[in-house]
Short mmCIF file of C-alpha atoms and ligand atoms in Angstrom, two decimals:
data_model
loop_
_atom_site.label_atom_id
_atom_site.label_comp_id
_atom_site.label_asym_id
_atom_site.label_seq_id
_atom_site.Cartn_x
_atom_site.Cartn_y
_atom_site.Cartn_z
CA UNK A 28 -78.61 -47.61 -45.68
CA UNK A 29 -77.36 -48.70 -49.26
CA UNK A 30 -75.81 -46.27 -51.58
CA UNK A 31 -75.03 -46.76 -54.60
CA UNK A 32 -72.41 -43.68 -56.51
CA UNK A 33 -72.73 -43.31 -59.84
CA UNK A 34 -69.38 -42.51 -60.48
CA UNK A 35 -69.54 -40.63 -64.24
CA UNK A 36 -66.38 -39.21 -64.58
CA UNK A 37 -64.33 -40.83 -67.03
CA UNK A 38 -61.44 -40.07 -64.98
CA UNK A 39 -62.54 -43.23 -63.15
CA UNK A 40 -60.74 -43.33 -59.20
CA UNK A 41 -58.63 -40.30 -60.04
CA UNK A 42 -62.42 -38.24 -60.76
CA UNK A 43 -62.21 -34.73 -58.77
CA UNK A 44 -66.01 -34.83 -58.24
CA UNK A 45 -65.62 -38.96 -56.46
CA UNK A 46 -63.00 -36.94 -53.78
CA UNK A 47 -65.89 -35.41 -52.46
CA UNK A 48 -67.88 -38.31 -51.41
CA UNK A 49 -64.66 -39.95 -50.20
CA UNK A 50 -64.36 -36.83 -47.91
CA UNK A 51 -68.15 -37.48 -46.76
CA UNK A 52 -66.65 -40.89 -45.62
CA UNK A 53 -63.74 -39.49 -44.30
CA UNK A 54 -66.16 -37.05 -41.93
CA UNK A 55 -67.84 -40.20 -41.00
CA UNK A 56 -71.34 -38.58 -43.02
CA UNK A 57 -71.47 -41.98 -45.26
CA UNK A 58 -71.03 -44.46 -43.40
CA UNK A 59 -70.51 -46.94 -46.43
CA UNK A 60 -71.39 -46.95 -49.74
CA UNK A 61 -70.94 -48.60 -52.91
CA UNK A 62 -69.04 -47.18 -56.29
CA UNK A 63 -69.83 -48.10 -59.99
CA UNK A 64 -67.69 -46.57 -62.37
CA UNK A 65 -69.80 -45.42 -65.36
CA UNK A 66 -68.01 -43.36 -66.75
CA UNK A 67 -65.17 -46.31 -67.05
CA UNK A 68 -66.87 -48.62 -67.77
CA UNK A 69 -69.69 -48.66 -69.67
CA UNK A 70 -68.84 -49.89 -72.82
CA UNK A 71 -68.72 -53.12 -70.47
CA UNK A 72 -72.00 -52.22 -68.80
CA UNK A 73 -73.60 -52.01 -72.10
CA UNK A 74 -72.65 -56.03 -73.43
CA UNK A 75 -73.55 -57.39 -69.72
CA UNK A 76 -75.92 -54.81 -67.54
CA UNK A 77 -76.92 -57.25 -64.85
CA UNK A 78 -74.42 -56.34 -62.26
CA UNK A 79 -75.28 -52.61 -62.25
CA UNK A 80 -78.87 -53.67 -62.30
CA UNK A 81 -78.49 -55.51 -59.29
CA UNK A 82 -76.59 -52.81 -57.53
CA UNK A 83 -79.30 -49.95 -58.39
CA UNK A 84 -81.93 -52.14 -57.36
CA UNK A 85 -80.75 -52.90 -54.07
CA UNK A 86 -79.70 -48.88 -53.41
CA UNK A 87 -81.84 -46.63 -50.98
CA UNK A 88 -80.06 -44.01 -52.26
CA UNK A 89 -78.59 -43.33 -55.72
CA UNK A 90 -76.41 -40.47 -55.77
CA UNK A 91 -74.92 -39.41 -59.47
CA UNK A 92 -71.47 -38.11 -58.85
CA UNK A 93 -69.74 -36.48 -61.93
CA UNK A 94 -68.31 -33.38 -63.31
CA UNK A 95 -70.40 -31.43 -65.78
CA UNK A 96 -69.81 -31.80 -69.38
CA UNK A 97 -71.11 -29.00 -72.13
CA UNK A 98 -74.01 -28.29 -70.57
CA UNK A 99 -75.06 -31.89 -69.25
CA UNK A 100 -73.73 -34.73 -68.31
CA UNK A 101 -70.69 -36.54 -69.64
CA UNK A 102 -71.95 -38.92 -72.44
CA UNK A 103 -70.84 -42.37 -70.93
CA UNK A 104 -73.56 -41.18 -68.06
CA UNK A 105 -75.99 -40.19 -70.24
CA UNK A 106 -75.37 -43.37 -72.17
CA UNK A 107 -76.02 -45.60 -68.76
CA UNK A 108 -79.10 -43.72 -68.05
CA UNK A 109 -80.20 -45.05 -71.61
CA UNK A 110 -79.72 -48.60 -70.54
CA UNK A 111 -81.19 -48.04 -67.46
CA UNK A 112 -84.75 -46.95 -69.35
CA UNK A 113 -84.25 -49.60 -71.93
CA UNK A 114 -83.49 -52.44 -69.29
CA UNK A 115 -86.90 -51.09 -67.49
CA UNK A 116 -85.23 -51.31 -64.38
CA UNK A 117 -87.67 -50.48 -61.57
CA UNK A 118 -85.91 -47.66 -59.26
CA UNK A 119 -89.31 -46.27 -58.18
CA UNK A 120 -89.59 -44.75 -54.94
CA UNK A 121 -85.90 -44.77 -54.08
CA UNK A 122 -84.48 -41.39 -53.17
CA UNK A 123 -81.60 -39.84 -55.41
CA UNK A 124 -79.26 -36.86 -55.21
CA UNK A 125 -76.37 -35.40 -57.46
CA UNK A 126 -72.77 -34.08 -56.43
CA UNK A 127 -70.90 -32.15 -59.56
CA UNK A 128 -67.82 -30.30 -59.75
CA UNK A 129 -67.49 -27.66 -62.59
CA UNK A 130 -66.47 -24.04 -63.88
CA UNK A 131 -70.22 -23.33 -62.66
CA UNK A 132 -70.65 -22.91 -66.75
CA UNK A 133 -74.07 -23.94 -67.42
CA UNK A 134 -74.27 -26.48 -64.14
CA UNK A 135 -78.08 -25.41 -63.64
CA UNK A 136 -78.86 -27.58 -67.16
CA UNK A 137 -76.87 -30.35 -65.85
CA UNK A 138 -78.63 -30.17 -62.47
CA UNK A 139 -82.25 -30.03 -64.46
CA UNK A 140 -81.08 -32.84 -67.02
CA UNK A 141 -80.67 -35.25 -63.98
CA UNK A 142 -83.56 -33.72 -61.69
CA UNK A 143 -85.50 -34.81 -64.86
CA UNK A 144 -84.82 -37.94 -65.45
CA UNK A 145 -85.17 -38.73 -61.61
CA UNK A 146 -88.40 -37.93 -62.19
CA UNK A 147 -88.57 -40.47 -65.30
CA UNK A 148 -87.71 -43.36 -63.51
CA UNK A 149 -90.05 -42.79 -60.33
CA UNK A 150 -87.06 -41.50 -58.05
CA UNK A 151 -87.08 -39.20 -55.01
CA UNK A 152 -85.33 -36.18 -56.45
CA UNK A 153 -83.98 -34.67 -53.25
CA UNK A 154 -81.24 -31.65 -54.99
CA UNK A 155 -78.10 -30.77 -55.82
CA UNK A 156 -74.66 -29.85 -54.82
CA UNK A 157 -72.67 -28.32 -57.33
CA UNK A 158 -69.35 -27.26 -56.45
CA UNK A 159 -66.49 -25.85 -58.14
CA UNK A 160 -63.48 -28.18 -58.69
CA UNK A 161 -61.34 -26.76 -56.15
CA UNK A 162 -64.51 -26.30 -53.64
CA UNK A 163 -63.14 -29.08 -51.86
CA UNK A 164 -60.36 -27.37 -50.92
CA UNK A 165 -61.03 -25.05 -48.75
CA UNK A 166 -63.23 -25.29 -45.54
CA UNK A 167 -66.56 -23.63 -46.87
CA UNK A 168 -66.42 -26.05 -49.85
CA UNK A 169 -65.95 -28.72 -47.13
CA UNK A 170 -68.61 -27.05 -45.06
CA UNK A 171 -70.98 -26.98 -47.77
CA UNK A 172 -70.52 -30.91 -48.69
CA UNK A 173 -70.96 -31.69 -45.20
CA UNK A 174 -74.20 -29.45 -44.76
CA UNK A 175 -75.30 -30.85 -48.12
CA UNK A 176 -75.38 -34.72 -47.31
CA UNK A 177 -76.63 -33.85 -44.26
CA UNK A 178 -79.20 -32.17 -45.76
CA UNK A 179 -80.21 -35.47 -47.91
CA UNK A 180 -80.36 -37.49 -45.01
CA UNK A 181 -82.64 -34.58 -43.63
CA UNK A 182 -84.85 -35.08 -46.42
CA UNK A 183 -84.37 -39.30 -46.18
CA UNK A 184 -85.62 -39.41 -42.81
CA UNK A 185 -88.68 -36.56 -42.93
CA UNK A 186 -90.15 -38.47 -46.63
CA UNK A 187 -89.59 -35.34 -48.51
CA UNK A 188 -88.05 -34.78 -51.91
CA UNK A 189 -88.50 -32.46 -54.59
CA UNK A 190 -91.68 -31.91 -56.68
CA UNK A 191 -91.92 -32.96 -60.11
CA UNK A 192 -93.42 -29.38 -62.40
CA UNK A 193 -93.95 -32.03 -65.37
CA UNK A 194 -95.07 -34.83 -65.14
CA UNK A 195 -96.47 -34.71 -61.69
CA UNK A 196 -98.47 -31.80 -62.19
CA UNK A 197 -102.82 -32.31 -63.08
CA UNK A 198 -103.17 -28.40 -63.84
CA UNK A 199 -105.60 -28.54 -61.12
CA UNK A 200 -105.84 -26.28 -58.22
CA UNK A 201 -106.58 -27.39 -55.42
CA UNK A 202 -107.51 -24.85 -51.78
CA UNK A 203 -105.18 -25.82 -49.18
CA UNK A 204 -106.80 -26.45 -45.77
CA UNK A 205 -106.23 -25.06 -42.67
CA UNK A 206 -106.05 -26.41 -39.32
CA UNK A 207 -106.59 -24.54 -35.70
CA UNK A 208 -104.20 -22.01 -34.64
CA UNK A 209 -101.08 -23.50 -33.71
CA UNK A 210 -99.95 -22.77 -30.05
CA UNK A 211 -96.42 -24.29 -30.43
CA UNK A 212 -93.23 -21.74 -28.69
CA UNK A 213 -92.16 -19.47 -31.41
CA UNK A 214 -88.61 -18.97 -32.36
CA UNK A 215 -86.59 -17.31 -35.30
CA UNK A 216 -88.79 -14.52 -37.67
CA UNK A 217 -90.16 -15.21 -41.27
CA UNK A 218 -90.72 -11.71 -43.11
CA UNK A 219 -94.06 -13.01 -45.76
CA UNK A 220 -94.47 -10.41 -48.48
CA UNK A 221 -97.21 -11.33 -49.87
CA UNK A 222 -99.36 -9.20 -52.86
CA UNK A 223 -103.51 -9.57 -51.86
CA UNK A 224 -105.59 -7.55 -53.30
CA UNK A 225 -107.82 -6.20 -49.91
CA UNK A 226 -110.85 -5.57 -51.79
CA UNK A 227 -110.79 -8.68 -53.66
CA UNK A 228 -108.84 -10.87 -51.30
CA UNK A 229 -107.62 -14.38 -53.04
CA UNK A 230 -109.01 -16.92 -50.61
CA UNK A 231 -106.61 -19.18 -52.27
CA UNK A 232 -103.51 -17.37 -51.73
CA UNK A 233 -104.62 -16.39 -48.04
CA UNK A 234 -105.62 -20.26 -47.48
CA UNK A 235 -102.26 -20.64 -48.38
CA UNK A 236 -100.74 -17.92 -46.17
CA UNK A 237 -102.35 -19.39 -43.07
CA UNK A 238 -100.86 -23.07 -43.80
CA UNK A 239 -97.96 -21.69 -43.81
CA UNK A 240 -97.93 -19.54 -40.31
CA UNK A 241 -99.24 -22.61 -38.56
CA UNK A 242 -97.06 -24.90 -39.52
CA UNK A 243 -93.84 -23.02 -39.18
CA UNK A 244 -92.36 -22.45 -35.45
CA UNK A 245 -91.11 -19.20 -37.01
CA UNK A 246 -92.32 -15.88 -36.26
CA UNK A 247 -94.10 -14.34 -39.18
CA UNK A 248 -94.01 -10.77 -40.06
CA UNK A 249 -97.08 -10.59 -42.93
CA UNK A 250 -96.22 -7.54 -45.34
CA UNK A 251 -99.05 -7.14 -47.43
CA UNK A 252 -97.55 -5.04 -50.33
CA UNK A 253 -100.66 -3.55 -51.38
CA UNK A 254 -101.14 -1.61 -47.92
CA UNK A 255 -97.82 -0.59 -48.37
CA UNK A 256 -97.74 3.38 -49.17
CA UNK A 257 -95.58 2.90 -52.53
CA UNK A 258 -95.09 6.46 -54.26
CA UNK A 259 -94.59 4.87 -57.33
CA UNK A 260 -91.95 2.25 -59.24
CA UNK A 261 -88.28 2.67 -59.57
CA UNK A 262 -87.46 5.65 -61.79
CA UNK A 263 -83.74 4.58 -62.31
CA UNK A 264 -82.87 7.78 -61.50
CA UNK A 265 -79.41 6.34 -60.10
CA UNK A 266 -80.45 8.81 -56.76
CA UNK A 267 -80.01 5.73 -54.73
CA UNK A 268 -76.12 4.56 -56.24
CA UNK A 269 -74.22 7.05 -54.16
CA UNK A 270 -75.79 7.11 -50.82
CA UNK A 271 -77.95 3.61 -50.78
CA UNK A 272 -81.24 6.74 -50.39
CA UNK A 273 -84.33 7.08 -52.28
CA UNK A 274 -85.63 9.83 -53.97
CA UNK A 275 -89.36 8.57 -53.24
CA UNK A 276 -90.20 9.63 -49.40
CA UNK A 277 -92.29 6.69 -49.06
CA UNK A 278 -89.96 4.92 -46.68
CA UNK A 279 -89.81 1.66 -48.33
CA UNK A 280 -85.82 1.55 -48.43
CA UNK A 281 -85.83 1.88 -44.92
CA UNK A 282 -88.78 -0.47 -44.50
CA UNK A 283 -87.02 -3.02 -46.95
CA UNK A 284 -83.73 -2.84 -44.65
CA UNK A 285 -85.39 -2.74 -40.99
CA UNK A 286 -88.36 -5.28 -41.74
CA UNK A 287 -87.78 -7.50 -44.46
CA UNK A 288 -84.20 -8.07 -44.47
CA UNK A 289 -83.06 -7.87 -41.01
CA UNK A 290 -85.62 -11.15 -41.04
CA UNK A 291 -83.88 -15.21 -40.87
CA UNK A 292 -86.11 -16.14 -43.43
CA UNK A 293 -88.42 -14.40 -46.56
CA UNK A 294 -90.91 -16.01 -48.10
CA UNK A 295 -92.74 -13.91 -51.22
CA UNK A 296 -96.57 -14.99 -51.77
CA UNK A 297 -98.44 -14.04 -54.84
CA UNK A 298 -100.89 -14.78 -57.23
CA UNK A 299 -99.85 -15.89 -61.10
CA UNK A 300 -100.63 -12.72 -63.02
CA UNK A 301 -99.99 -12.68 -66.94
CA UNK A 302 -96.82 -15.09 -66.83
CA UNK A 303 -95.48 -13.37 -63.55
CA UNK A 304 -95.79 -12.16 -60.10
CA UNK A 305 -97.80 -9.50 -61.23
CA UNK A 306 -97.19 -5.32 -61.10
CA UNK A 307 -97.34 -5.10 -57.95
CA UNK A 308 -94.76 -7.28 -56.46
CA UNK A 309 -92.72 -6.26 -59.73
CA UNK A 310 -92.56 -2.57 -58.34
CA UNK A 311 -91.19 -4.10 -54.99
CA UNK A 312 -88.53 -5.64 -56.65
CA UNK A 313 -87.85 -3.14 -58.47
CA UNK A 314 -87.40 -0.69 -55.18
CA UNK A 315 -85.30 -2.91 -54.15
CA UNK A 316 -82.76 -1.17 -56.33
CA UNK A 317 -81.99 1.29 -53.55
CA UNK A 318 -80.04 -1.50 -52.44
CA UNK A 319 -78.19 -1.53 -55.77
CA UNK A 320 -76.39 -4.72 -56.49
CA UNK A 321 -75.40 -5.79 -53.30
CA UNK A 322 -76.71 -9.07 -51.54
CA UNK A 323 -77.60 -7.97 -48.31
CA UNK A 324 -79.78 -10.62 -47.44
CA UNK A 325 -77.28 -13.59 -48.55
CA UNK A 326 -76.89 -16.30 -46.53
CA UNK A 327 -80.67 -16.38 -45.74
CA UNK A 328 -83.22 -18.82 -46.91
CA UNK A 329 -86.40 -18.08 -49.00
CA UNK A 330 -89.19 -19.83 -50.39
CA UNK A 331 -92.26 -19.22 -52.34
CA UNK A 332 -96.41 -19.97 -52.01
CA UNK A 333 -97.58 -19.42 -55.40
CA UNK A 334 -101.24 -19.34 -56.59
CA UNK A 335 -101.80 -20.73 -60.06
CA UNK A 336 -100.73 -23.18 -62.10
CA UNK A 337 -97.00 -22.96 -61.59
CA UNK A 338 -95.91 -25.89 -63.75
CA UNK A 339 -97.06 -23.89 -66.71
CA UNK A 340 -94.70 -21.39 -65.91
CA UNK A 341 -91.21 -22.18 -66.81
CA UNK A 342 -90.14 -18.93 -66.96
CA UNK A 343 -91.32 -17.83 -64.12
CA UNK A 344 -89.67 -20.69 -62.38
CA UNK A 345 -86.52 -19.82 -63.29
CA UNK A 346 -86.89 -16.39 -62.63
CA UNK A 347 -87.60 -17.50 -58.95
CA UNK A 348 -84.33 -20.06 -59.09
CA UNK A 349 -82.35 -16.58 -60.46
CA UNK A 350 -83.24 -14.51 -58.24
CA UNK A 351 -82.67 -16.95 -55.40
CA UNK A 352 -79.42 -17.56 -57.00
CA UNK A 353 -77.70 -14.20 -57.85
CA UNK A 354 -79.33 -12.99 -54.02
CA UNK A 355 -77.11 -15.87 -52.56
CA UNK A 356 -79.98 -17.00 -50.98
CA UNK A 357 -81.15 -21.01 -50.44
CA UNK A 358 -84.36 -21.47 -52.48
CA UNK A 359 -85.60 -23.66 -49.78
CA UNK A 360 -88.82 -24.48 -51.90
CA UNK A 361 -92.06 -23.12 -54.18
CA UNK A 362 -95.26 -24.56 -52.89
CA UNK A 363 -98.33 -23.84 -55.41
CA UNK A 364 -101.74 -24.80 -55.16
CA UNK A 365 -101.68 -27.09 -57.96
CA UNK A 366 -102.54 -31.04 -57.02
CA UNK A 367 -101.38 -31.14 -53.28
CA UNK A 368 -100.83 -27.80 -51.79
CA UNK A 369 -100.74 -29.07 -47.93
CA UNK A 370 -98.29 -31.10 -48.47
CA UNK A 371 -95.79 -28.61 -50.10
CA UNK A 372 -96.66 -26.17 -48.07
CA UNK A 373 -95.69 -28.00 -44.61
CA UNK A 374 -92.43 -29.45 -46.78
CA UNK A 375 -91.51 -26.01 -47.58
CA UNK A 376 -92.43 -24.60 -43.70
CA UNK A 377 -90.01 -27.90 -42.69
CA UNK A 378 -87.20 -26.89 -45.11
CA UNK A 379 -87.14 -23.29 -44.13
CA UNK A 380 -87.02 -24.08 -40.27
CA UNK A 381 -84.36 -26.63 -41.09
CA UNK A 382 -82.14 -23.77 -42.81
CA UNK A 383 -82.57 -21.68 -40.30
CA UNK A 384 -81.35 -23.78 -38.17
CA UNK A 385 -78.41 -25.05 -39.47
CA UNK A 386 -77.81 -22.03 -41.72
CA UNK A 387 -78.19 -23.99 -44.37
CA UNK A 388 -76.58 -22.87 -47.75
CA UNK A 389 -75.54 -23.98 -51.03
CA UNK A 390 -72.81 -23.43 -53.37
CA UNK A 391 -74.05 -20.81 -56.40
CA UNK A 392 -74.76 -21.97 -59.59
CA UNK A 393 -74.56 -20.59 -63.09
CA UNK A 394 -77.13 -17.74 -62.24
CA UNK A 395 -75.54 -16.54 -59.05
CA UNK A 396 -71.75 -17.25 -60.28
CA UNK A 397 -72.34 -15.89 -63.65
CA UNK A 398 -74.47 -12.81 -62.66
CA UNK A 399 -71.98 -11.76 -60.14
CA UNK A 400 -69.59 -12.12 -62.24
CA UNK A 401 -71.21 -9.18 -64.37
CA UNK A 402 -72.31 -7.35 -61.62
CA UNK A 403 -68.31 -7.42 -60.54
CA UNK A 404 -67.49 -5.98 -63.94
CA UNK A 405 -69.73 -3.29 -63.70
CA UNK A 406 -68.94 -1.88 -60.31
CA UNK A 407 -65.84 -2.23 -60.52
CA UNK A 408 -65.91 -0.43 -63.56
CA UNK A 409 -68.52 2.60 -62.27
CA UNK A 410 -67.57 2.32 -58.58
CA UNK A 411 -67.60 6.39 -59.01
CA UNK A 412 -71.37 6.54 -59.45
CA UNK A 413 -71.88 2.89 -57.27
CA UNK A 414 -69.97 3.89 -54.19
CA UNK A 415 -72.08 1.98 -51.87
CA UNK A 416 -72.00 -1.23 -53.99
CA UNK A 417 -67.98 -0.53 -54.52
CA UNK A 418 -67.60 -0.21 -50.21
CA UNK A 419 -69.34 -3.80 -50.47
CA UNK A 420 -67.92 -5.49 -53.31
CA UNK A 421 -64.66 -4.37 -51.74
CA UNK A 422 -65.63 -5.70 -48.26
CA UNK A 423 -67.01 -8.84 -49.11
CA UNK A 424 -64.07 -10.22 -51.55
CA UNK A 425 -66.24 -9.84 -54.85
CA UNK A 426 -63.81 -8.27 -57.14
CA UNK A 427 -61.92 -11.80 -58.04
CA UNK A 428 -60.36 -11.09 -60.98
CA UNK A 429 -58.69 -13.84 -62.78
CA UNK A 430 -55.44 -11.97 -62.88
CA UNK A 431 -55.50 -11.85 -59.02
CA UNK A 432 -54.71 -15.55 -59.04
CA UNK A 433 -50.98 -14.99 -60.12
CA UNK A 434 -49.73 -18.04 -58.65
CA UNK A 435 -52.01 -20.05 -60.79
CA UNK A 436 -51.33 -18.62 -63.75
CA UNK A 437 -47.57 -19.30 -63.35
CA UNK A 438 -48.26 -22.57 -62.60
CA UNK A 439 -50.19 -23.10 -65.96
CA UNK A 440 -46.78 -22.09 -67.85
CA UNK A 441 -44.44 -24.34 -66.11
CA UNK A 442 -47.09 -27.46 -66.24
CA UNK A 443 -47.69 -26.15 -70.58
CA UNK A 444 -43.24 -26.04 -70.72
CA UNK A 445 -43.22 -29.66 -69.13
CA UNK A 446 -45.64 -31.14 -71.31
CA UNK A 447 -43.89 -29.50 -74.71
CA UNK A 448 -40.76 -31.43 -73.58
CA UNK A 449 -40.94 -34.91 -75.48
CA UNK A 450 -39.78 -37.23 -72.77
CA UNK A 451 -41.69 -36.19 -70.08
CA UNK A 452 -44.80 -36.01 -72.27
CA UNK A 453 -45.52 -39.40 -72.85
CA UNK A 454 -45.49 -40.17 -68.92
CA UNK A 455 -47.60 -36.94 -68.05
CA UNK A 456 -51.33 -38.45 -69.40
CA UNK A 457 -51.15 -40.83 -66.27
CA UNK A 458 -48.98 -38.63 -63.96
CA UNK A 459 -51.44 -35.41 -64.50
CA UNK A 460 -54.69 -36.22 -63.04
CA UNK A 461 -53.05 -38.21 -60.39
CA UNK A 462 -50.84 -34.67 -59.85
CA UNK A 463 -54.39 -32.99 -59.63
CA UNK A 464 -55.57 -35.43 -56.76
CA UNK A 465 -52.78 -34.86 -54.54
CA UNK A 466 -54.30 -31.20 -52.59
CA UNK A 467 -57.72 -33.06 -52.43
CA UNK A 468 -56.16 -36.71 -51.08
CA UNK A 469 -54.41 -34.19 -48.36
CA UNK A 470 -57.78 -32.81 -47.50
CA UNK A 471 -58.98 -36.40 -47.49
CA UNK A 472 -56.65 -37.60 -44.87
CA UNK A 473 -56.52 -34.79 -42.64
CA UNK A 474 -60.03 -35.19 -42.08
CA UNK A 475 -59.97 -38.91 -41.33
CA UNK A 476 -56.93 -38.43 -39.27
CA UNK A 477 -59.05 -35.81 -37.06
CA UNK A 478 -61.85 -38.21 -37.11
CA UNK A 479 -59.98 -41.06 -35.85
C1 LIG B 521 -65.24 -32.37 -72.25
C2 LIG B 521 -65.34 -31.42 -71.07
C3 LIG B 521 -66.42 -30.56 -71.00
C4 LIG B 521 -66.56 -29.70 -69.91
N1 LIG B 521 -67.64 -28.86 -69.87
C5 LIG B 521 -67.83 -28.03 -68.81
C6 LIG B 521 -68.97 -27.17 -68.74
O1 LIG B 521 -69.85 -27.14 -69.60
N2 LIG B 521 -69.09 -26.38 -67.65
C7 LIG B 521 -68.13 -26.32 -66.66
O2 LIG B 521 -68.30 -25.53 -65.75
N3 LIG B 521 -67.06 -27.16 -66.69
C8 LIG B 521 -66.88 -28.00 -67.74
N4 LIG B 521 -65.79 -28.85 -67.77
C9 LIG B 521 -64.88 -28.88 -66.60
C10 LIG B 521 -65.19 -30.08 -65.68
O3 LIG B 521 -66.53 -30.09 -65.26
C11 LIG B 521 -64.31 -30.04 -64.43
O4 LIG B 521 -62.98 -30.06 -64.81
C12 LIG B 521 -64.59 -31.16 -63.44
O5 LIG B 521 -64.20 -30.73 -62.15
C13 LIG B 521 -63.84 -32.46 -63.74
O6 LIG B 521 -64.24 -33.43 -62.77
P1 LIG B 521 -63.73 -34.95 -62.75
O7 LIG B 521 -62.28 -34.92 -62.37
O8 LIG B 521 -64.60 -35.57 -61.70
O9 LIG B 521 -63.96 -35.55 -64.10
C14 LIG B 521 -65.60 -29.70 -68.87
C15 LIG B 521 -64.49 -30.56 -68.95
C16 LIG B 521 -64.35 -31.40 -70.04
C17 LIG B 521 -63.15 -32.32 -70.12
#
């Protein structure tokens, strides 16, 4: 398989973000693959483009590799994918994929810039990893870039890729169809909360519903919320913050924990109702506040069959990519019945068994890393009122407060005291980034020593 890295860092070979597909070699992931350094070298690309024509051309695979920049990409990349669109260079059909590193600030814009103009130029938009910068580091950063490419080659081999909510998209709904009941051996559970009205039952969302249980091996659970006994909405009456109890005696915290979440897999079905999921499934997630702000169900996959037309609703997609995010769950996909609703609906079955599976999961982005970084804040600071999301916070290492990182922080003044002396100054532009490299070259050859 060709693939072509579009290296965008304008740190060139000493790039943090190009470490990680060296470490994909070094597992032995990718096999081989070829490097062009945009973000180097594109004020030669743009006098003489033929040579990265050539290369993109004959790529199966066109990953984008480079850290994120103010909210996109850094502008030599930005700049190539210019030339690219004014050259006219055909990339249709080809699959693509992106690696970052970042601060997490903003990386979901980045993610969407690229996803987007994938989509542009005909590509296969598979997804994203976006790590931190020192993800690499440590072995669930090296997990997760291991479980990511595999991932893409997942996707390579089984012809599925992302769908495009722009251009894509007719605005026409279409019924999904379903086949005979499925016989296959049944492994794994799927809890499907899904909002039907029983005396007006959407034959589009159940059409969906049934897809979905007959292509997935899983077991489904089918909650329909509206036969569940609610007693009302939250009343954010804080009841729930000491003791993780309701004040409503409807049961639905303990139904939540025993049924839904004690699950492998959720996947939340409803129709579009003014901009949203509609009351209904809002009260549900708003129960859910009996489990205050802790993720109990992170780690797990979910994924969404929406009826209506979805690609209208930007919002609501991003409230789905947010909630997935914060959660710490994989948003393994959001099948609608817009255009071709059998086809994302196996594709998202596929993806969910495949996370199962291989417990699947992804680095957070801005949503999750920036929401929990306010949810830290505020437990920590009411953890007299939140004591059950204090106990968790504390158990799960979520109160990583800058100062904690001490030995960091003295490193910052002894690197700020060597670069104020005059001498060493002028040698320390070439000598930094190449300092920076060393932990992640270490990381590099350990793994190819273990490999070998
Ligand atoms: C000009 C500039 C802008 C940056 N903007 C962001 C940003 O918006 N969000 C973020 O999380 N990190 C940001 N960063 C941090 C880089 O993404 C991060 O250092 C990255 O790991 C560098 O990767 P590289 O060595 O591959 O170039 C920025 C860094 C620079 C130099």
């Amino acid at each position: 398989m060709n693939i072509l890295v579009l290296n965008g860092s304008p740190a060139g070979k000493n790039s943090i973000t190009l470490q990680t597909t060296e470490y994909l070699q070094a597992c032995g992931l990718m096999e081989s693959c070829r490097i062009l350094d945009v973000g180097q070298r594109i004020k030669a690309m743009e006098k003489d483009f033929r040579e990265a024509g050539e290369l993109l051309v004959q790529a199966d695979l066109i990953l984008f590799v480079y850290p994120v920049y103010t909210f996109l990409v850094p502008s030599q990349l930005h700049r190539f994918i210019e030339l690219i669109k004014e050259k006219n260079i055909d990339l249709s059909g080809k699959y693509a994929a992106q690696i970052t590193t970042s601060k997490h600030f903003y990386d979901m814009t980045v993610h969407r810039f690229i996803e987007d103009n994938c989509h542009d130029l005909g590509l296969k938009y598979i997804g994203g990893l976006s790590a931190d910068m020192d993800d690499l580091l440590h072995e669930k950063g090296q997990q997760e870039a291991r479980d990511f490419f595999s991932f893409v080659l997942w996707n390579m081999d089984h012809g599925t890729y992302k769908h495009n909510w722009i251009r894509e998209s007719t605005k026409e709904r279409h019924k999904a169809t379903v086949q005979g009941i499925n016989t296959m051996t049944r492994k794994g559970t799927a809890a499907v909360v899904y909002d039907d009205d029983p005396d007006s039952p959407d034959t589009y969302l159940q059409a969906m519903l049934e897809r979905f249980r007959n292509r997935t091996s899983l077991n489904c659970q089918m909650i329909n919320l509206r036969e569940f006994p609610f007693a009302g909405g939250c009343l954010g009456c804080f009841h729930c913050a000491v003791d993780g109890t309701c004040v409503y005696k409807d049961g639905f915290d303990t139904y939540l924990r025993e049924n839904i979440n004690s699950a492998d897999a959720v996947i939340y079905a409803f129709r579009i109702q003014d901009h949203s999921m509609g009351s209904r499934f809002k009260m549900y997630d708003d129960r859910q506040f009996c489990n205050g702000h802790r993720t109990v169900t992170m780690g797990k996959p979910v994924g969404y069959l929406v009826d209506g037309i979805l690609s209208e609703e930007e919002n609501l997609r991003t409230v789905i990519e947010a909630r997935a995010e914060v959660g710490g769950n994989f948003l393994a996909g959001i099948a609608c019945d817009e255009d071709a609703p059998d086809q994302a609906i196996d594709q998202l079955a596929d993806t969910i068994e495949y996370a199962v599976n291989h417990n699947y999961q992804q680095p957070k982005n801005f949503y999750g890393v920036g929401g929990l970084k306010i949810f830290r804040d505020l437990i920590w600071q009411m953890q007299g009122l939140m004591k059950e999301d204090h106990r968790f916070y504390k158990e799960h290492g979520f109160y990583d407060f800058p100062q904690k990182k001490k030995g960091m922080i003295v490193a910052m003044y002894v690197v700020s005291s060597l670069m104020n002396n005059k001498t060493l100054k002028k040698k320390i532009p070439v000598n930094m980034t190449e300092g920076m490299l060393m932990p992640y070259k270490a990381v590099i050859e350990k793994t190819r020593k273990n490999k070998g």
